[in-house]
Amino acid sequence: MDSTTQTPVKKNPKKANLLDHHSIKSLLDESVTEIVTSKGYPEDVRLSNIRLLIGSIIIAIALVAQFYKKEFPANRDFLIGCIVLYILFNVILQLIIHTKEKNAILFTYPPEGSFNSTGLVVSSKLPRFSDMYTLTVESADPKSISAMPKVEFTKSVTKWFAKDGVLVEGLFWKDVEALVNDYAKEHKKSK
């Protein structure tokens, strides 16, 4: 055996509890993120960072309200202000989650060297008591001139899992890669 020959890296198989749809969806979503980022789409974490910042502000407001130096009757107005701010920032956080994120599992920038000015939003659904997994790829900025129509597939998760709960990554990889390629083809067709 010469020194240029490398031993293959043995990966642990990805396994999910087939009786828990959250476990299945989580595993599939993690795999989708791996696949899309491996296709050259860098992850855009700006929205996550904004959510973390707002969450930190909420925690700071709660801590200040809890450990303020004055006792209750004297700090009544201050506490009311903290409660109002706490509610306001929580409402802002919920609006971001429900209007911007929806079912999104991944936001990306456009691939490096691409003439496309918008990244992707990849979202998924796996309804409770259903085996039908829906994966959607669409433009991160639907109003952009380079935005394409969304593409999606809905398939049974039983196609991608063995009986023992191990994800058959090759099959899943092909399906997700085909969906991302379909989106890219739509982009090339429209030019």
Short mmCIF file of C-alpha atoms in Angstrom, two decimals:
data_model
loop_
_atom_site.label_atom_id
_atom_site.label_comp_id
_atom_site.label_asym_id
_atom_site.label_seq_id
_atom_site.Cartn_x
_atom_site.Cartn_y
_atom_site.Cartn_z
CA MET A 1 0.00 0.00 0.00
CA ASP A 2 1.56 3.30 -1.03
CA SER A 3 1.41 6.53 0.95
CA THR A 4 -1.06 8.21 -1.43
CA THR A 5 -3.78 5.67 -0.79
CA GLN A 6 -6.17 6.89 1.87
CA THR A 7 -8.43 4.74 3.93
CA PRO A 8 -12.07 5.69 3.52
CA VAL A 9 -13.56 7.58 6.42
CA LYS A 10 -16.31 5.50 7.95
CA LYS A 11 -19.31 7.65 8.82
CA ASN A 12 -21.78 6.62 11.44
CA PRO A 13 -25.18 6.03 9.86
CA LYS A 14 -27.84 8.61 10.61
CA LYS A 15 -30.60 7.01 12.61
CA ALA A 16 -34.03 8.23 13.68
CA ASN A 17 -36.78 6.86 15.88
CA LEU A 18 -39.38 5.89 13.28
CA LEU A 19 -42.20 6.28 15.81
CA ASP A 20 -41.34 9.95 16.43
CA HIS A 21 -42.09 12.28 13.53
CA HIS A 22 -40.03 15.08 15.15
CA SER A 23 -36.98 12.82 15.13
CA ILE A 24 -37.55 11.94 11.47
CA LYS A 25 -38.09 15.56 10.41
CA SER A 26 -35.08 16.77 12.38
CA LEU A 27 -32.80 14.18 10.78
CA LEU A 28 -34.10 14.93 7.28
CA ASP A 29 -33.77 18.69 7.82
CA GLU A 30 -30.17 18.34 9.01
CA SER A 31 -29.38 16.26 5.94
CA VAL A 32 -31.03 18.81 3.63
CA THR A 33 -28.85 21.54 5.12
CA GLU A 34 -25.73 19.45 4.49
CA ILE A 35 -26.75 18.72 0.91
CA VAL A 36 -27.67 22.29 -0.06
CA THR A 37 -24.54 23.82 1.49
CA SER A 38 -22.40 21.18 -0.23
CA LYS A 39 -23.88 22.38 -3.56
CA GLY A 40 -22.13 25.73 -3.05
CA TYR A 41 -24.85 27.72 -1.30
CA PRO A 42 -23.32 29.31 1.82
CA GLU A 43 -25.67 29.51 4.81
CA ASP A 44 -27.11 32.92 5.66
CA VAL A 45 -27.41 33.18 9.45
CA ARG A 46 -28.44 36.85 9.66
CA LEU A 47 -32.02 36.09 10.66
CA SER A 48 -30.85 33.65 13.33
CA ASN A 49 -28.48 36.29 14.67
CA ILE A 50 -31.29 38.84 14.83
CA ARG A 51 -33.45 36.34 16.73
CA LEU A 52 -30.60 35.67 19.16
CA LEU A 53 -30.07 39.40 19.67
CA ILE A 54 -33.76 40.00 20.38
CA GLY A 55 -33.82 36.99 22.72
CA SER A 56 -30.79 38.38 24.57
CA ILE A 57 -32.51 41.75 24.92
CA ILE A 58 -35.58 40.00 26.36
CA ILE A 59 -33.42 38.16 28.88
CA ALA A 60 -31.62 41.39 29.82
CA ILE A 61 -34.95 43.14 30.40
CA ALA A 62 -36.12 40.29 32.65
CA LEU A 63 -32.84 40.33 34.61
CA VAL A 64 -32.91 44.09 35.09
CA ALA A 65 -36.52 43.90 36.27
CA GLN A 66 -35.68 41.06 38.67
CA PHE A 67 -32.55 42.56 40.22
CA TYR A 68 -33.41 46.27 40.23
CA LYS A 69 -32.15 47.83 43.47
CA LYS A 70 -35.40 49.38 44.73
CA GLU A 71 -38.13 47.35 46.45
CA PHE A 72 -41.59 46.85 44.94
CA PRO A 73 -43.70 49.84 45.77
CA ALA A 74 -40.89 52.22 44.85
CA ASN A 75 -40.07 50.54 41.54
CA ARG A 76 -43.64 50.09 40.28
CA ASP A 77 -43.29 52.39 37.24
CA PHE A 78 -39.93 50.85 36.36
CA LEU A 79 -41.41 47.33 36.50
CA ILE A 80 -44.35 48.37 34.33
CA GLY A 81 -41.86 49.74 31.77
CA CYS A 82 -39.90 46.47 31.86
CA ILE A 83 -43.07 44.41 31.39
CA VAL A 84 -44.13 46.56 28.42
CA LEU A 85 -40.67 46.22 26.83
CA TYR A 86 -40.65 42.47 27.52
CA ILE A 87 -44.01 42.02 25.79
CA LEU A 88 -43.02 44.31 22.89
CA PHE A 89 -39.80 42.45 22.14
CA ASN A 90 -41.55 39.07 22.42
CA VAL A 91 -44.18 40.23 19.91
CA ILE A 92 -41.40 41.38 17.55
CA LEU A 93 -39.68 38.01 17.92
CA GLN A 94 -42.91 36.12 17.18
CA LEU A 95 -43.62 38.30 14.13
CA ILE A 96 -40.17 37.50 12.74
CA ILE A 97 -40.70 33.79 13.32
CA HIS A 98 -44.18 33.70 11.76
CA THR A 99 -43.64 36.10 8.84
CA LYS A 100 -40.03 35.57 7.82
CA GLU A 101 -39.15 32.04 8.89
CA LYS A 102 -42.40 30.11 8.53
CA ASN A 103 -41.27 26.51 7.88
CA ALA A 104 -37.78 27.49 6.70
CA ILE A 105 -34.92 25.25 7.72
CA LEU A 106 -32.20 27.04 5.76
CA PHE A 107 -31.51 30.47 4.33
CA THR A 108 -28.59 30.79 1.91
CA TYR A 109 -26.61 33.36 0.00
CA PRO A 110 -26.26 32.87 -3.76
CA PRO A 111 -23.38 30.58 -4.77
CA GLU A 112 -20.05 32.30 -5.21
CA GLY A 113 -19.49 33.32 -8.83
CA SER A 114 -23.21 33.19 -9.57
CA PHE A 115 -24.97 36.02 -11.38
CA ASN A 116 -28.05 35.35 -9.27
CA SER A 117 -28.52 38.10 -6.69
CA THR A 118 -30.69 36.11 -4.30
CA GLY A 119 -30.08 33.05 -2.18
CA LEU A 120 -32.45 30.23 -1.34
CA VAL A 121 -35.01 29.55 1.32
CA VAL A 122 -35.39 25.84 1.93
CA SER A 123 -38.45 24.83 3.91
CA SER A 124 -39.96 21.53 4.91
CA LYS A 125 -43.17 20.08 6.31
CA LEU A 126 -43.92 16.74 7.86
CA PRO A 127 -47.47 16.84 9.20
CA ARG A 128 -48.25 14.96 12.35
CA PHE A 129 -49.54 11.43 11.73
CA SER A 130 -48.35 11.57 8.12
CA ASP A 131 -45.39 10.06 6.32
CA MET A 132 -45.46 12.66 3.53
CA TYR A 133 -42.44 14.98 3.69
CA THR A 134 -42.65 18.16 1.61
CA LEU A 135 -39.46 20.01 0.72
CA THR A 136 -39.61 23.41 -0.95
CA VAL A 137 -36.83 25.48 -2.52
CA GLU A 138 -37.58 29.10 -3.35
CA SER A 139 -35.89 32.45 -3.70
CA ALA A 140 -34.85 34.26 -0.53
CA ASP A 141 -36.17 37.46 -2.13
CA PRO A 142 -39.33 36.65 -4.12
CA LYS A 143 -39.61 40.25 -5.37
CA SER A 144 -36.12 40.19 -6.89
CA ILE A 145 -35.74 40.26 -10.64
CA SER A 146 -33.66 37.08 -10.40
CA ALA A 147 -36.26 35.23 -8.30
CA MET A 148 -37.52 31.97 -9.79
CA PRO A 149 -40.73 30.06 -9.14
CA LYS A 150 -40.50 27.73 -6.19
CA VAL A 151 -39.97 24.03 -6.70
CA GLU A 152 -41.03 21.32 -4.30
CA PHE A 153 -41.55 17.63 -3.86
CA THR A 154 -43.73 15.60 -1.54
CA LYS A 155 -42.64 12.05 -0.90
CA SER A 156 -43.13 9.38 1.71
CA VAL A 157 -40.33 9.19 4.29
CA THR A 158 -40.60 5.40 4.13
CA LYS A 159 -38.67 5.63 0.86
CA TRP A 160 -35.57 6.96 2.66
CA PHE A 161 -35.45 4.91 5.87
CA ALA A 162 -34.56 1.29 6.51
CA LYS A 163 -36.68 -0.70 8.97
CA ASP A 164 -34.20 -0.03 11.78
CA GLY A 165 -34.49 3.76 11.36
CA VAL A 166 -31.25 4.29 9.44
CA LEU A 167 -31.47 6.98 6.76
CA VAL A 168 -30.53 5.70 3.30
CA GLU A 169 -28.54 8.82 2.53
CA GLY A 170 -27.86 8.00 -1.12
CA LEU A 171 -31.55 7.97 -2.04
CA PHE A 172 -32.35 11.07 -0.02
CA TRP A 173 -29.28 12.88 -1.37
CA LYS A 174 -30.37 12.19 -4.97
CA ASP A 175 -33.90 13.49 -4.36
CA VAL A 176 -32.76 16.71 -2.65
CA GLU A 177 -29.97 17.32 -5.15
CA ALA A 178 -32.47 16.86 -8.01
CA LEU A 179 -34.78 19.43 -6.42
CA VAL A 180 -31.97 22.00 -6.05
CA ASN A 181 -30.89 21.29 -9.63
CA ASP A 182 -34.51 21.77 -10.81
CA TYR A 183 -34.53 25.19 -9.16
CA ALA A 184 -31.23 26.07 -10.85
CA LYS A 185 -32.59 24.85 -14.23
CA GLU A 186 -35.66 27.05 -13.81
CA HIS A 187 -33.28 29.95 -13.30
CA LYS A 188 -31.35 29.15 -16.50
CA LYS A 189 -34.56 28.57 -18.51
CA SER A 190 -35.94 32.01 -17.72
CA LYS A 191 -32.90 33.86 -19.08
#
